[in-house]
Short mmCIF file of C-alpha atoms in Angstrom, two decimals:
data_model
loop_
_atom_site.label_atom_id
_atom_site.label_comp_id
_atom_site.label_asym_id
_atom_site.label_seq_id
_atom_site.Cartn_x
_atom_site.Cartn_y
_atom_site.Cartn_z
CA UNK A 248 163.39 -137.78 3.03
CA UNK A 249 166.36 -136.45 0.80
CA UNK A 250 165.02 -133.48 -2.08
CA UNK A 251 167.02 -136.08 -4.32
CA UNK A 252 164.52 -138.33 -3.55
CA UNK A 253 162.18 -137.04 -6.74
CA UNK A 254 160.71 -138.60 -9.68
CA UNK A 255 161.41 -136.83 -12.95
CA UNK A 256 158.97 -137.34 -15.81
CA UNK A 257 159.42 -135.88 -19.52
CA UNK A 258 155.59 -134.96 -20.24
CA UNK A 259 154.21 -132.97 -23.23
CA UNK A 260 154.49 -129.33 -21.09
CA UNK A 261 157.74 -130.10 -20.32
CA UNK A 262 159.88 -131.85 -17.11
CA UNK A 263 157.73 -132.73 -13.99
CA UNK A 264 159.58 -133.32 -10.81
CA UNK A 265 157.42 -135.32 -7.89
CA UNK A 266 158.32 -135.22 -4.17
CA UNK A 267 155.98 -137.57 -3.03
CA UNK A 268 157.61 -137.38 0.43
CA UNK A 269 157.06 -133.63 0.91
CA UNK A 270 153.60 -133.27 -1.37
CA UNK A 271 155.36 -130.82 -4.02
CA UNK A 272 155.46 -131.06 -7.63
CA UNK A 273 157.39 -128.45 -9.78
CA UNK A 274 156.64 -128.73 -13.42
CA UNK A 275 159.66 -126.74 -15.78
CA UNK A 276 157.76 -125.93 -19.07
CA UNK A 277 158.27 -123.84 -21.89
CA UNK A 278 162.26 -124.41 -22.01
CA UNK A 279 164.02 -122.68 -24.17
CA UNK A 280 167.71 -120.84 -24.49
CA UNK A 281 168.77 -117.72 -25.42
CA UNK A 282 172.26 -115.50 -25.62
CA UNK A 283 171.00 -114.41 -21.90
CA UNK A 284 171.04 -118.16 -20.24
CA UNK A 285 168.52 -120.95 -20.25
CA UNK A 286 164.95 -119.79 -19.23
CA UNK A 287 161.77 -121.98 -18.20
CA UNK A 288 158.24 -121.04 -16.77
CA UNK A 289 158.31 -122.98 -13.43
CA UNK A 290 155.00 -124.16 -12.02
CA UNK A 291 154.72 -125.00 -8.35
CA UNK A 292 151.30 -127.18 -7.30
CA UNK A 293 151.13 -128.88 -3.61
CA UNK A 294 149.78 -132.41 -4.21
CA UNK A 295 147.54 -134.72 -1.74
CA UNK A 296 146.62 -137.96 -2.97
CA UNK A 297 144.31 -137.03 -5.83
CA UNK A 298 143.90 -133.28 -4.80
CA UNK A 299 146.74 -131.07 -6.60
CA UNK A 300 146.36 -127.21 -5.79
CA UNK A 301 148.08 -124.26 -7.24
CA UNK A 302 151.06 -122.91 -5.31
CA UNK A 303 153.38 -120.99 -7.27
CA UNK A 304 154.02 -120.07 -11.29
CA UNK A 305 157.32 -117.81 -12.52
CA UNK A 306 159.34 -117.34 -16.18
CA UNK A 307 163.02 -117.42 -14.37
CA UNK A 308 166.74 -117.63 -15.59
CA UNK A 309 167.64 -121.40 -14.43
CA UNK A 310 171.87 -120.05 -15.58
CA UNK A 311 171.62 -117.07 -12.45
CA UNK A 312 171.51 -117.67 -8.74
CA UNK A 313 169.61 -114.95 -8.24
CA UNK A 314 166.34 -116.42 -9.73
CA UNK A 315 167.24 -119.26 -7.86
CA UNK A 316 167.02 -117.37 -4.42
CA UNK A 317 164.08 -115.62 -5.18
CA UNK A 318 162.41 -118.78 -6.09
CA UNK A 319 163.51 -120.26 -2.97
CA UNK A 320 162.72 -117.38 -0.79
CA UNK A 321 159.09 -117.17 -2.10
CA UNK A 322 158.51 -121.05 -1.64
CA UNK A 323 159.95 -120.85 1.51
CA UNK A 324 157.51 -118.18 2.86
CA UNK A 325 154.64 -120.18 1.66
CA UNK A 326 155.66 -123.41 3.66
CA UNK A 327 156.71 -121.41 6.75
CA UNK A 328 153.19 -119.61 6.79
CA UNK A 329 151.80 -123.29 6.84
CA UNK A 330 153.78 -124.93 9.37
CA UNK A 331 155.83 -126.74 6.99
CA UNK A 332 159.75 -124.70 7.43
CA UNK A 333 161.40 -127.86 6.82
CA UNK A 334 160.73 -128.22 2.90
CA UNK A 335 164.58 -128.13 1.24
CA UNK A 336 163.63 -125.76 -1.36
CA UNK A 337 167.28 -124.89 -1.60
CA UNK A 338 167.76 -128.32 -2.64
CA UNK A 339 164.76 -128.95 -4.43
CA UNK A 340 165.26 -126.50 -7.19
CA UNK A 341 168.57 -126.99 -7.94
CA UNK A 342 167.63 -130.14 -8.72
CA UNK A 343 165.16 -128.81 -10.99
CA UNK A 344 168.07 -126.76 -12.66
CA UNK A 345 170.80 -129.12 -12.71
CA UNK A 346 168.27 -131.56 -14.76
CA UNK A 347 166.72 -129.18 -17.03
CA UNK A 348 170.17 -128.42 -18.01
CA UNK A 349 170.98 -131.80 -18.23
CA UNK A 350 168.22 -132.65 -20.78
CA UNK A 351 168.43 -129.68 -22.67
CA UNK A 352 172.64 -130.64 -23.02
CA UNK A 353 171.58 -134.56 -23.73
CA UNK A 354 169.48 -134.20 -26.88
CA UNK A 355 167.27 -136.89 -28.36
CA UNK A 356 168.70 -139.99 -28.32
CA UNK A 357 170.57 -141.53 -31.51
CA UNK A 358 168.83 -144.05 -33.62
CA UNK A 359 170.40 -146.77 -35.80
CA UNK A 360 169.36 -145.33 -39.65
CA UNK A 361 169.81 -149.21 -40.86
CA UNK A 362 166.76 -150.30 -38.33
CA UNK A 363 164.99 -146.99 -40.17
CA UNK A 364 162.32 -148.21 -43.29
CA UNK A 365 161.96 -144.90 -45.33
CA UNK A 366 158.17 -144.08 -46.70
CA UNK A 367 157.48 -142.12 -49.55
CA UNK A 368 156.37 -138.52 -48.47
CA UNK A 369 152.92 -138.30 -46.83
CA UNK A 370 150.60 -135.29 -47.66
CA UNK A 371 147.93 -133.62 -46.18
CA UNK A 372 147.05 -131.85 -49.40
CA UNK A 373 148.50 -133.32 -52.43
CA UNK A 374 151.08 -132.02 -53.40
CA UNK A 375 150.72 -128.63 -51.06
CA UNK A 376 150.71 -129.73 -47.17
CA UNK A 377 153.01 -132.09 -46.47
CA UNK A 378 151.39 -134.25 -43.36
CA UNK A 379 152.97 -133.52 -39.72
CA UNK A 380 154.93 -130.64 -40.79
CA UNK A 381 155.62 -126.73 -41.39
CA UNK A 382 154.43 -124.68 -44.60
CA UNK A 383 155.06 -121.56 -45.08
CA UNK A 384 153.21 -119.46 -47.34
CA UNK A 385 154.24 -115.60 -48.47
CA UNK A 386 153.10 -113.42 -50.27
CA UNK A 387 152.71 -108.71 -50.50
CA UNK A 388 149.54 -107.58 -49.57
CA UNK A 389 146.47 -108.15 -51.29
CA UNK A 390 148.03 -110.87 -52.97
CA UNK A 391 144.90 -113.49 -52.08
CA UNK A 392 146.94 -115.35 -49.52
CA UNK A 393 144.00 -115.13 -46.54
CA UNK A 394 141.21 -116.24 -48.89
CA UNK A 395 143.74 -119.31 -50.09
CA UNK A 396 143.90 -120.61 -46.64
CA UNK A 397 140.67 -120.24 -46.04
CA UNK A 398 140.20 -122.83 -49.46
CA UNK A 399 142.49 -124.93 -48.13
CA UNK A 400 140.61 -125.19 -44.53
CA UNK A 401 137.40 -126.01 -46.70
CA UNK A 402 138.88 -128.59 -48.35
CA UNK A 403 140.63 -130.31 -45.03
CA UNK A 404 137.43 -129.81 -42.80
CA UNK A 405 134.42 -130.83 -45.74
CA UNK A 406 136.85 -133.53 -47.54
CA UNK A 407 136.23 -132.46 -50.96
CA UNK A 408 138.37 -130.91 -53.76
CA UNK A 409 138.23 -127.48 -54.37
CA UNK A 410 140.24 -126.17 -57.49
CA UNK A 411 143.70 -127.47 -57.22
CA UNK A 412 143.65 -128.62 -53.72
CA UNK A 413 142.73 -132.20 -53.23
CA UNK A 414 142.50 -133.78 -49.42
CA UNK A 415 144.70 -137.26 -49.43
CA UNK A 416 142.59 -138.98 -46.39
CA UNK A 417 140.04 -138.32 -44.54
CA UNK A 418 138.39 -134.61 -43.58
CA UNK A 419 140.43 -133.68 -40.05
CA UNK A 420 139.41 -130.79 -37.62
CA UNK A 421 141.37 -126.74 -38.27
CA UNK A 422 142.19 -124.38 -35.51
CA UNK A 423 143.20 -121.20 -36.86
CA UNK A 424 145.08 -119.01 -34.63
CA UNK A 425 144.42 -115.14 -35.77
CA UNK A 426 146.54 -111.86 -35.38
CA UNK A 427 145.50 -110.42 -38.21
CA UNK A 428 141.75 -109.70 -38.56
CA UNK A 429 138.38 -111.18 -37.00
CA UNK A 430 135.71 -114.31 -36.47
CA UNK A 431 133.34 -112.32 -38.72
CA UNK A 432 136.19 -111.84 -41.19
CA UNK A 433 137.12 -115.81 -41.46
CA UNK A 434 133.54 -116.52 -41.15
CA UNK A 435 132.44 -114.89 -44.15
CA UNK A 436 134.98 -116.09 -45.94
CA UNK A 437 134.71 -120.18 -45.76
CA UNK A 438 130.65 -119.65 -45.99
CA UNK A 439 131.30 -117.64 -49.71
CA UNK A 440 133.49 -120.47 -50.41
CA UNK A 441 130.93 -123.20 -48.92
CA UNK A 442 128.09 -121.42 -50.54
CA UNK A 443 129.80 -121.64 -54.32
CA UNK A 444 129.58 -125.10 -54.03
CA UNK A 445 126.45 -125.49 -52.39
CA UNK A 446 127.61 -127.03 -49.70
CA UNK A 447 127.60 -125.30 -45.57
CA UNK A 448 130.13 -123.76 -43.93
CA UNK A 449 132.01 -126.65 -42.49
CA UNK A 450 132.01 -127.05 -38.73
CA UNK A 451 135.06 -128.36 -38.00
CA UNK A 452 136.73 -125.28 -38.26
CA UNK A 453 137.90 -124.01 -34.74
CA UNK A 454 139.23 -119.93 -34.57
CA UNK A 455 140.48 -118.17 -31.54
CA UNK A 456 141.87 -114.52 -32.11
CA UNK A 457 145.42 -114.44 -30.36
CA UNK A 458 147.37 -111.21 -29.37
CA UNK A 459 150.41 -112.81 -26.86
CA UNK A 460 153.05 -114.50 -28.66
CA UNK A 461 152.28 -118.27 -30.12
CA UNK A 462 154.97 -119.58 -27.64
CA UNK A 463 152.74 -118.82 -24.59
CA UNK A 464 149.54 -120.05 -25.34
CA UNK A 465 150.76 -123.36 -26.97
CA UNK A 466 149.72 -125.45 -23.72
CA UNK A 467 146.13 -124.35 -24.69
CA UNK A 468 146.53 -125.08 -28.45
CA UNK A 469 147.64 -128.09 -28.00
CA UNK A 470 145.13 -128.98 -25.67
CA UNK A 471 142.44 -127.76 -28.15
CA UNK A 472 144.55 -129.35 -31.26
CA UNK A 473 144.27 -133.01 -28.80
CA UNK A 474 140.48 -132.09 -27.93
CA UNK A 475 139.67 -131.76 -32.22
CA UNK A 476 141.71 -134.42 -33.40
CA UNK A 477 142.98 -131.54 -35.31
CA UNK A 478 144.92 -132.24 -38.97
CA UNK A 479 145.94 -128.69 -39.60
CA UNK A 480 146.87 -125.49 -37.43
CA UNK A 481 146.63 -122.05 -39.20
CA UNK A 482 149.11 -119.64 -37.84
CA UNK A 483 148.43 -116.13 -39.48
CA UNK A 484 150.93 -114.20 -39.29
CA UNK A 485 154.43 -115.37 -38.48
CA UNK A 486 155.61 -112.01 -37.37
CA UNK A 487 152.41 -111.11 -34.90
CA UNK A 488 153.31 -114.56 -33.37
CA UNK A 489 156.83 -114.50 -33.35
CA UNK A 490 155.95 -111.81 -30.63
CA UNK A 491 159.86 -110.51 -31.52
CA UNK A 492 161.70 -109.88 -34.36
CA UNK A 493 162.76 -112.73 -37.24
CA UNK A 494 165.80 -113.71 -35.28
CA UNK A 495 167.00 -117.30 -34.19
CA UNK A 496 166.07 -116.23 -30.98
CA UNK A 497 162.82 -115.82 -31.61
CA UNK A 498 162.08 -118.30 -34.79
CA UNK A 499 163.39 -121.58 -32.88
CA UNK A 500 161.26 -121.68 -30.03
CA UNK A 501 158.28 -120.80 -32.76
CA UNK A 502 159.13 -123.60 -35.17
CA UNK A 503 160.06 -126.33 -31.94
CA UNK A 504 156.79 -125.24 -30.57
CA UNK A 505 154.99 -125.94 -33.39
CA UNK A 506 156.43 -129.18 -34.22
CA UNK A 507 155.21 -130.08 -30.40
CA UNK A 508 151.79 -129.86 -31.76
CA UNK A 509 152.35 -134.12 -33.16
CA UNK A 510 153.51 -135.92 -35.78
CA UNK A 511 150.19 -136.21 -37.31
CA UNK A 512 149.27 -132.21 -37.33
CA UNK A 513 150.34 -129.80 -40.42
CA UNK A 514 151.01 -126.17 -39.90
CA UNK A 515 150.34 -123.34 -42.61
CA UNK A 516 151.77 -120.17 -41.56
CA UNK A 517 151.33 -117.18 -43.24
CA UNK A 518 154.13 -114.16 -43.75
CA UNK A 519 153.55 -110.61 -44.94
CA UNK A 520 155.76 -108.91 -47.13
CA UNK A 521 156.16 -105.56 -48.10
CA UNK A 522 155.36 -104.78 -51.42
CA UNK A 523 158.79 -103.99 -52.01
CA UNK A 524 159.64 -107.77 -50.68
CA UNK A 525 156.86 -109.21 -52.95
CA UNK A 526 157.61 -107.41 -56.33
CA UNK A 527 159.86 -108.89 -58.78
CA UNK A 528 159.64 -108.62 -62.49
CA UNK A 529 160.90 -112.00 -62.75
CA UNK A 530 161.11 -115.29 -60.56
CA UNK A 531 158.94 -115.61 -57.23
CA UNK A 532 159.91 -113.60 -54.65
CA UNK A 533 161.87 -114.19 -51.32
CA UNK A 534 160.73 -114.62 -47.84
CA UNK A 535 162.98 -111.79 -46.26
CA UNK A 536 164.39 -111.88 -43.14
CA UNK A 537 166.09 -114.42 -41.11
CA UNK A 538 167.30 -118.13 -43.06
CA UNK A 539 165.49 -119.85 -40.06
CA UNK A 540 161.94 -118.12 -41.70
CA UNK A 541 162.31 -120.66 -44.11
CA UNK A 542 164.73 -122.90 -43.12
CA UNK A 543 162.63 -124.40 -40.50
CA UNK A 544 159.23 -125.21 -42.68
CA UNK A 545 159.18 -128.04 -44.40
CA UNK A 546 157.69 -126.55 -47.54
CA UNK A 547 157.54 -122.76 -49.02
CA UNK A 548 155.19 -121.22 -51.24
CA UNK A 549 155.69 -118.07 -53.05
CA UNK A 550 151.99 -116.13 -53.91
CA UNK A 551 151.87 -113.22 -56.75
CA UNK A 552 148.54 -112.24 -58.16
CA UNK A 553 148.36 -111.67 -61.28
CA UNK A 554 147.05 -108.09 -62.35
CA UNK A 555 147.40 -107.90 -66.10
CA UNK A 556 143.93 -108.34 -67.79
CA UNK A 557 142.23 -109.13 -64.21
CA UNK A 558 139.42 -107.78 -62.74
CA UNK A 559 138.96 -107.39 -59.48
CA UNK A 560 136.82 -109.39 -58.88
CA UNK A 561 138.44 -111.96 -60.50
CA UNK A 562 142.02 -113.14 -58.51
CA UNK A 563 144.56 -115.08 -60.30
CA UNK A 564 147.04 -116.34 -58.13
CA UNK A 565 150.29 -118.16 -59.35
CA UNK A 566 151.86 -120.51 -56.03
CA UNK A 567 155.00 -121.23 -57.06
CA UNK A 568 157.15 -123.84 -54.77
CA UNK A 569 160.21 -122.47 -53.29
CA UNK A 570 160.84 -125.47 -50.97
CA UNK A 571 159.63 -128.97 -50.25
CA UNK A 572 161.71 -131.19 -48.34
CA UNK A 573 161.63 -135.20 -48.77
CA UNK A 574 160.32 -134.36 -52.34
CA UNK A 575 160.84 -132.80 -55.45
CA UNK A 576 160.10 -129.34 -55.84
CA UNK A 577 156.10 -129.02 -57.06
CA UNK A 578 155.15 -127.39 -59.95
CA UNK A 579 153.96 -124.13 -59.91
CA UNK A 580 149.80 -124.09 -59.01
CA UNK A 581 147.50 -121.89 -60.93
CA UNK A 582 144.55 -120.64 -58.30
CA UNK A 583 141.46 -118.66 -59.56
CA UNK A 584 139.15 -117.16 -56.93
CA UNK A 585 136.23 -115.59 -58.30
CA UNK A 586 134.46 -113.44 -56.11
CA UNK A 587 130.70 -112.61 -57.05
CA UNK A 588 127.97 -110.70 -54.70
CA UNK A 589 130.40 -109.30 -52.25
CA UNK A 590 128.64 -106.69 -51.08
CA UNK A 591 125.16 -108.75 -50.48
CA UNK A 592 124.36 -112.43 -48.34
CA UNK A 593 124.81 -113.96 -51.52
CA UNK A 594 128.49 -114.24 -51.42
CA UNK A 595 130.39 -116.41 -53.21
CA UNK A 596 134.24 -117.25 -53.85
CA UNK A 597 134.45 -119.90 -56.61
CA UNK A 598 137.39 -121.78 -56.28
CA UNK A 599 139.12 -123.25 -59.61
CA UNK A 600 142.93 -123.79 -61.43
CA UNK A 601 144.23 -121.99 -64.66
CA UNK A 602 147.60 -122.91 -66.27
CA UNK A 603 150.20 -120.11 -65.27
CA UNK A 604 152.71 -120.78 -68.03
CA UNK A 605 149.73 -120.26 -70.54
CA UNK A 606 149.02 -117.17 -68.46
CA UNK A 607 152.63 -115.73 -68.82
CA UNK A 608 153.17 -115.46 -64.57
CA UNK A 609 155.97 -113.54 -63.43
CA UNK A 610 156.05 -115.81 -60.31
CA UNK A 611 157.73 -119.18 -62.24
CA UNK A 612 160.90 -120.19 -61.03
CA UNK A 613 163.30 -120.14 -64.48
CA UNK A 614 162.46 -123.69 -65.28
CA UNK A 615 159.02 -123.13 -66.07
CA UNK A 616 159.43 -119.67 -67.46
CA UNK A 617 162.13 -121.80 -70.35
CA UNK A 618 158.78 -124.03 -70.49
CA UNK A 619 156.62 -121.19 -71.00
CA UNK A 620 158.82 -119.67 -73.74
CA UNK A 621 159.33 -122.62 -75.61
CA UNK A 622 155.90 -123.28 -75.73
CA UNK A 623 155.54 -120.98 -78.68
CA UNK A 624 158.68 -122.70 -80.49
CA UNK A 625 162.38 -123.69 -80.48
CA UNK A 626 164.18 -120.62 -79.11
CA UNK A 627 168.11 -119.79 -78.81
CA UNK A 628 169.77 -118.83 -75.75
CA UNK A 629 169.17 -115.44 -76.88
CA UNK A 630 165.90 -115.25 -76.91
CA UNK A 631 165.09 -117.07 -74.07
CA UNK A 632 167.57 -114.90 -72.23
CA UNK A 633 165.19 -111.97 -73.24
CA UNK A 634 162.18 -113.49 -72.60
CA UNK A 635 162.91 -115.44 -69.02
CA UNK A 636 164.73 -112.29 -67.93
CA UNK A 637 167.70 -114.36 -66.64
CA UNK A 638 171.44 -113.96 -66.97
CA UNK A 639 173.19 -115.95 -69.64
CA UNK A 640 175.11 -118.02 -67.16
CA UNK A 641 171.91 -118.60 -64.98
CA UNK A 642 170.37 -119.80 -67.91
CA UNK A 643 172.95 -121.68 -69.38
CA UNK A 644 173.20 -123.81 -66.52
CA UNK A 645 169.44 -124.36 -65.76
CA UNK A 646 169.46 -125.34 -69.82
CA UNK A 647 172.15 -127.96 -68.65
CA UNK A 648 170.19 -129.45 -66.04
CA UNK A 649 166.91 -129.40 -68.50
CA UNK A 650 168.65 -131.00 -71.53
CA UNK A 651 170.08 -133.41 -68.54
CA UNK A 652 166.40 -134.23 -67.32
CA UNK A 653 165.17 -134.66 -70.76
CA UNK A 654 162.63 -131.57 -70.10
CA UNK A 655 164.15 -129.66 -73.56
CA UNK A 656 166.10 -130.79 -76.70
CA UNK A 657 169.20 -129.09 -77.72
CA UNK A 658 170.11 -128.70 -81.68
CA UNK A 659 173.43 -127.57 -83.21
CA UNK A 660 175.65 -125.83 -80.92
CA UNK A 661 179.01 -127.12 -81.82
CA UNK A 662 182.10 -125.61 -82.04
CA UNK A 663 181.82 -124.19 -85.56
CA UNK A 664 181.44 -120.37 -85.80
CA UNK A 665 178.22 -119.43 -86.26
CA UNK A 666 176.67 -122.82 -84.64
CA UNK A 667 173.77 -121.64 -81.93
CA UNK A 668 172.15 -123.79 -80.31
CA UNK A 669 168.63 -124.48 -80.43
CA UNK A 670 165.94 -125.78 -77.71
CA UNK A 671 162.29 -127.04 -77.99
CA UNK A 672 160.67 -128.81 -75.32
CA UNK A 673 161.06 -132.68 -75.26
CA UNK A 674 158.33 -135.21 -76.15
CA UNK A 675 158.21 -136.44 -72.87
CA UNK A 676 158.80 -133.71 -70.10
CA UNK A 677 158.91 -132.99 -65.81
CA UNK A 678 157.49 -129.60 -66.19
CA UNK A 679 158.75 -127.57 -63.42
CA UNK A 680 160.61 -130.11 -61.48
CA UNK A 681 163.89 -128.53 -62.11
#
């Protein structure tokens, strides 16, 4: 029998490539390419009627003839020591190559948009998580970002609402993935937040600490995500499982990976900034780095804690929504996390919502920070200038889009010397969808 004599298979590891004539199957997983050719983890299993047994696994460069060789050379020896020199290995992995190249080339195929029936956006969380897809969330140190994913695990795995999070469905299954602290960590974490509500620690919350990059151990995870009937995936932190820096090169095989994981799973990542990154005296901060950090979530969340008047004990967290495709950006999310008995078994994190125009956050995109100021009465441009901490022409044009939206009234302002113009807020208002 001819090596072209194969049957090629698209599976969830990758392409599988059966020659039932010789007993071989090579499996090419983990695709991916980068400025130094097109690279894939090749697994090599001999298989018998029901009985498949390991033979061979390598990472090799499918673009240079070298890896080839070597591939062959190594398969050939294994045959040869078993009586079996006539296996076209040659042959047989070119084939492998020509067709992973193939596919990569190929793409998905193209579907006809007018056979497409649009839904409205489908949540996880309302209004946080969208369902199936990316979130990132970012935020400096200390800002409360661990112990707000750990809420929003509580809320997914025990089905009930916690503060401003509310599960749309039914509870699902969480596997966090951890590079950043420890089991005992997360543990004690979702039981203070179980235990303010009286309610246990919820057991359908799966956590394995990780140290290789996320693109390596994803046949496991999504094994374990299948296994769980998992509805979210916790990735903390994006750089530790980048495993590289925040370049396309690394990023795209992260986010495709991810995405791998079903239609049906979310993903929350969490990214670290610098406290440099995450201070700014007005407006949420950015995610630094690469465009493809954010570009490739579906949604972004900017976390600040609020310090003024605080105590420690006491976190106030302003999420303010940077990014939501398929909907319209969310308005910003007051989160409270009281913390009482930390230092005995008593522990408790009490999960609940404050207002964070009322509370005068920095971290309010300039649409809610004209909210917040008008709040206390009409304003002119310069006072709101003063008070938002935004240029003129920023504001002017966010004013526009307000007036345009019917979120604020506008008064006076002709052409007249002397005529300012005047906003208040609007009867009837989208607060913070601008």
């Amino acid at each position: 029998m001819s090596a072209n004599d194969v049957v090629i298979a698209a599976t969830e590891e990758g392409r599988r490539y059966d020659w039932p004539a010789h007993g071989f199957r090579v499996t090419a997983s983990e695709i991916r390419r980068t400025g130094l050719g097109l690279y894939a983890e090749l697994t090599v299993e001999v298989v018998r009627g029901d009985i498949v047994g390991h033979v061979h696994w390598e990472r090799v460069n499918l673009s240079r003839g070298d890896d080839k060789q070597r591939t062959v050379k190594a398969l050939g020896a294994f045959c040869a020591e078993r009586g079996h020199p006539e296996v076209p290995w040659e042959r047989m992995i070119e084939v492998v190559r020509a067709d992973v190249r193939t596919s990569q080339r190929g793409g998905a195929p193209f579907v006809r948009l007018a056979g497409v029936t649009p839904g409205p956006m489908r949540w996880l969380v309302d209004r946080v998580l969208p369902l199936g897809e990316p979130t990132l969330v970012y935020a400096a140190g200390g800002a409360g970002k661990s112990t707000a994913v750990a809420a929003l695990c509580m809320v997914i795995a025990a089905g009930r609402r916690l503060g401003p999070f509310r599960l749309v469905g039914p509870a699902r299954s969480v596997v966090v993935c951890d590079w950043e602290t420890t089991e005992a960590e997360w543990s004690r974490r979702l039981a203070a937040i179980a235990r303010a509500v009286g309610h246990a620690s919820p057991e359908a919350v799966h956590y394995r600490p990780e140290s290789a990059p996320l693109v390596d151990v994803l046949d496991s995870l999504r094994a374990k995500v299948r296994a769980e009937a998992a509805g979210l995936v916790v990735v903390d932190s994006l750089m530790a499982a980048l495993g590289g820096p925040i370049t396309p090169e690394f990023t795209t095989p992260f986010y495709n990976g991810l995405r791998s994981l079903g239609g049906e799973v979310s993903v929350l990542i969490v990214h670290h900034l610098g406290w440099s990154e995450g201070a700014r005296e007005h407006g949420p901060p950015h995610a630094y780095g690469d465009v493809t950090i954010t570009n490739r979530a579906r949604a972004a969340w900017a976390l600040v804690r609020e310090e003024q008047g605080v105590e420690p004990e006491d976190m106030q967290i302003t999420m303010t929504n940077t990014k939501m495709n398929g909907s319209a950006i969310q308005g910003s999310i007051g989160l409270r996390l009281l913390h009482q008995d930390a230092d005995t078994d008593d522990y408790a994190i009490t999960v609940s919502q404050f207002d964070p125009l009322t509370a005068g956050s920095t971290n309010l995109r300039l649409a809610d920070r004209v909210v917040a100021a008008l709040r206390t009465g009409p304003a002119d441009e310069e006072r709101l200038a003063e008070e938002t901490g935004a240029s003129r022409s920023t504001l002017r044009r966010a004013l526009e889009r307000m007036v345009e939206h019917a979120v604020v009234e506008r008064e006076g302002g002709g052409r007249g010397r002397g005529q300012k113009a005047v906003y208040q807020l609007a009867a009837e208002r989208m607060n913070g969808r601008m």
